[in-house]
Amino acid sequence: MKRIGLLGGMSWESSALYYSLINEGVRDRLGGLHSASCVLISVDFAQIERLQAQGEWQRAGEILAGEARRIEQAGADLLVLCTNTMHKVAAAIEDAVSIPFLHLGDVTARAVLDAGLRTVGLLGTRFTMEQAFYVDRLAAHGLEVLLPGPEDQAVVNAIIYDELVLGDIRDESRRRYQAVMKDLAGRGAGGIILGCTEIELLIGQGDSELPVFATTRLHAEAAVTAALAG
């Protein structure tokens, strides 16, 4: 079994979900008392969020690249960045290590294509929705990505940062997300990418009339597959 390196803490709520899903995946595939071999570094999200808000992406990338090097030095054989938004600085992280980097955008795109879909709606932080780094990565796989309108983007982002990263799960917020997803369906989306790891704390397949692509779960499953390959 290869050792999985987890770069988390953005937020720790979703990183805890990563840890659970990866260990459950290893247990389910190998049986018995098996669990994952992994190394986790969890950063202080307050520092990273402040850099996000200030547009200091280069500095954020430097911090995460340094932590990625520490993960490799701790014996990790592959690297998982446990957040969608900070894939904006994926190149800086990849350049800092020699171990394989499992890009969340690629994992998600493959899952959408395997489901036979080409047009999907995307929910995430405002950075993920507004900026090109994530949408372009998906589009490079041949996907058409639909985004919520500006007002809906503001709602989706506020629920993430004001509630979900704090573990605050509200039925009212679930209903607001469902309205956004319904609008995307009406515009032609064949599925919905839950493009923020915290969204899965709020939304599951039972909350959507369309197939949902839970990026945390997909990423965790891909990490288990990579760890057990060969």
XYZ file of C-alpha atoms in Angstrom:
230
model
C 0.000 0.000 0.000
C 1.322 3.421 -0.952
C 1.239 6.181 1.664
C -1.248 8.972 0.894
C -0.201 12.526 1.694
C -3.099 14.769 2.681
C -2.697 18.554 2.641
C -5.749 19.738 4.541
C -7.232 22.169 7.011
C -9.109 24.205 4.381
C -11.386 23.634 6.243
C -10.717 20.950 8.854
C -14.394 19.975 8.574
C -13.919 18.730 5.029
C -10.467 17.307 5.783
C -12.051 15.116 8.450
C -14.418 13.827 5.767
C -11.453 13.049 3.500
C -9.789 11.070 6.291
C -12.948 9.072 6.983
C -13.684 8.331 3.333
C -10.120 7.229 2.561
C -9.964 4.870 5.526
C -13.430 3.491 4.761
C -12.352 2.931 1.165
C -9.272 0.944 2.148
C -11.267 -1.083 4.670
C -13.965 -1.870 2.104
C -11.464 -2.983 -0.533
C -9.068 -4.955 1.669
C -11.386 -6.040 4.480
C -10.512 -7.013 8.022
C -8.700 -4.414 10.107
C -7.106 -2.651 7.154
C -6.898 1.143 7.155
C -5.061 3.705 5.054
C -1.386 4.535 5.362
C -1.414 8.318 5.285
C 0.311 11.504 6.382
C -1.794 14.583 7.116
C -0.713 18.182 7.513
C -3.558 20.494 8.444
C -2.923 24.222 8.022
C -4.555 27.113 9.875
C -7.427 28.045 7.571
C -7.719 31.564 8.995
C -4.344 32.416 7.474
C -5.202 30.904 4.091
C -8.663 32.512 3.985
C -7.131 35.908 4.724
C -4.731 35.501 1.809
C -7.626 34.445 -0.425
C -9.595 37.560 0.469
C -6.556 39.784 -0.124
C -5.775 38.156 -3.473
C -2.372 37.020 -2.183
C -2.458 33.777 -4.110
C 1.284 33.591 -4.657
C 1.948 33.758 -0.922
C -0.742 31.154 -0.264
C 0.867 28.931 -2.872
C 4.262 29.319 -1.225
C 2.842 28.271 2.137
C 1.092 25.212 0.730
C 4.118 24.263 -1.362
C 6.237 24.291 1.788
C 3.751 22.057 3.577
C 3.653 19.722 0.574
C 7.428 19.315 0.796
C 7.068 18.360 4.451
C 4.464 15.765 3.533
C 6.829 14.234 0.982
C 9.666 14.262 3.517
C 7.367 12.391 5.911
C 7.227 9.502 3.446
C 4.125 10.149 1.333
C 4.034 8.420 -2.067
C 1.308 10.618 -3.564
C -0.261 13.963 -2.699
C -3.901 14.986 -2.253
C -4.840 18.648 -1.774
C -8.024 18.493 0.300
C -9.748 21.567 -1.131
C -11.139 22.677 -4.482
C -10.426 26.403 -4.212
C -6.726 26.103 -3.450
C -6.225 24.118 -6.646
C -5.738 27.628 -8.009
C -2.145 27.228 -6.776
C -1.814 23.571 -7.799
C 1.109 24.334 -10.108
C 3.176 25.752 -7.247
C 2.448 22.675 -5.151
C 3.259 20.245 -7.973
C 6.545 22.028 -8.638
C 7.532 21.695 -4.971
C 7.372 17.893 -4.821
C 8.542 14.890 -6.804
C 5.636 12.595 -5.858
C 2.466 12.383 -8.000
C -0.152 15.080 -7.389
C -3.746 13.861 -7.746
C -5.547 16.875 -9.261
C -9.152 17.173 -8.136
C -10.301 18.762 -11.402
C -9.076 15.813 -13.433
C -10.688 13.289 -11.087
C -14.011 15.141 -11.250
C -13.969 15.548 -15.018
C -13.373 11.822 -15.515
C -16.332 10.995 -13.278
C -18.628 13.322 -15.248
C -17.506 11.860 -18.567
C -17.874 8.310 -17.261
C -21.492 9.182 -16.433
C -22.035 10.076 -20.079
C -22.458 13.811 -19.465
C -20.923 16.811 -21.188
C -22.770 19.770 -19.625
C -22.666 20.313 -15.876
C -23.443 23.013 -13.352
C -20.724 24.036 -10.895
C -21.175 25.128 -7.295
C -18.220 26.294 -5.218
C -16.612 29.282 -3.571
C -16.740 32.524 -5.498
C -13.094 32.001 -6.420
C -13.828 28.606 -7.943
C -16.875 29.875 -9.806
C -15.554 33.280 -10.927
C -11.974 32.466 -11.830
C -10.768 30.388 -14.746
C -8.436 27.902 -13.022
C -11.129 25.322 -12.236
C -13.568 25.833 -15.105
C -10.726 25.735 -17.630
C -9.403 22.489 -16.138
C -12.825 20.903 -16.603
C -13.243 22.400 -20.066
C -9.899 20.900 -21.091
C -11.580 17.515 -20.723
C -14.368 18.562 -23.109
C -16.953 19.651 -20.551
C -19.283 22.632 -20.816
C -19.576 24.240 -17.382
C -22.621 26.315 -16.390
C -22.342 28.739 -13.457
C -25.022 30.258 -11.239
C -25.904 33.894 -11.822
C -24.156 36.581 -9.755
C -26.776 36.678 -6.995
C -26.859 32.914 -6.674
C -23.054 32.789 -6.638
C -23.070 35.201 -3.708
C -25.539 32.976 -1.837
C -23.550 29.798 -2.506
C -20.303 31.432 -1.387
C -21.772 32.992 1.766
C -23.212 29.683 2.940
C -19.805 28.044 2.517
C -17.793 30.632 4.446
C -20.380 31.729 7.010
C -21.824 28.294 7.815
C -20.315 25.143 6.340
C -16.661 25.740 7.218
C -17.888 26.180 10.796
C -19.859 22.934 10.712
C -23.142 24.883 10.745
C -25.627 22.835 8.677
C -29.001 24.507 8.047
C -32.101 23.184 6.303
C -32.840 26.668 4.986
C -29.447 26.762 3.278
C -30.069 23.337 1.758
C -33.289 24.659 0.238
C -31.454 27.667 -1.168
C -28.887 25.412 -2.794
C -31.670 23.267 -4.217
C -33.184 26.356 -5.855
C -29.814 27.199 -7.424
C -29.417 23.628 -8.701
C -32.936 23.679 -10.139
C -32.093 26.839 -12.062
C -28.959 25.221 -13.483
C -31.013 22.198 -14.528
C -33.438 24.506 -16.319
C -30.515 26.018 -18.228
C -29.392 22.639 -19.510
C -27.105 21.156 -16.877
C -27.139 17.365 -16.899
C -25.453 17.111 -13.511
C -24.105 19.255 -10.686
C -20.486 19.369 -9.524
C -20.263 20.048 -5.795
C -17.049 21.970 -6.347
C -16.293 22.798 -2.744
C -15.412 20.086 -0.265
C -17.695 21.553 2.416
C -20.810 21.445 0.215
C -21.022 17.692 0.771
C -21.750 18.407 4.423
C -25.005 19.993 3.213
C -25.976 18.414 -0.120
C -26.256 14.773 -1.131
C -27.747 12.944 -4.095
C -31.143 12.879 -2.408
C -31.249 16.678 -2.490
C -30.963 16.999 -6.276
C -33.053 15.961 -9.257
C -29.803 15.751 -11.254
C -26.787 13.517 -10.646
C -24.394 15.210 -8.240
C -20.639 14.794 -8.387
C -19.325 14.964 -4.839
C -15.730 16.026 -5.332
C -14.517 15.056 -1.863
C -15.795 11.509 -2.247
C -14.485 11.231 -5.817
C -11.061 12.518 -4.765
C -10.904 10.165 -1.796
C -11.855 7.182 -3.953
C -9.197 8.095 -6.499
C -6.607 8.365 -3.730
C -7.481 4.889 -2.480
C -7.261 3.482 -5.998
C -3.846 5.089 -6.482
C -2.609 3.865 -3.102
C -3.642 0.286 -3.804
C -2.574 0.167 -7.449
C -0.103 -2.643 -8.073
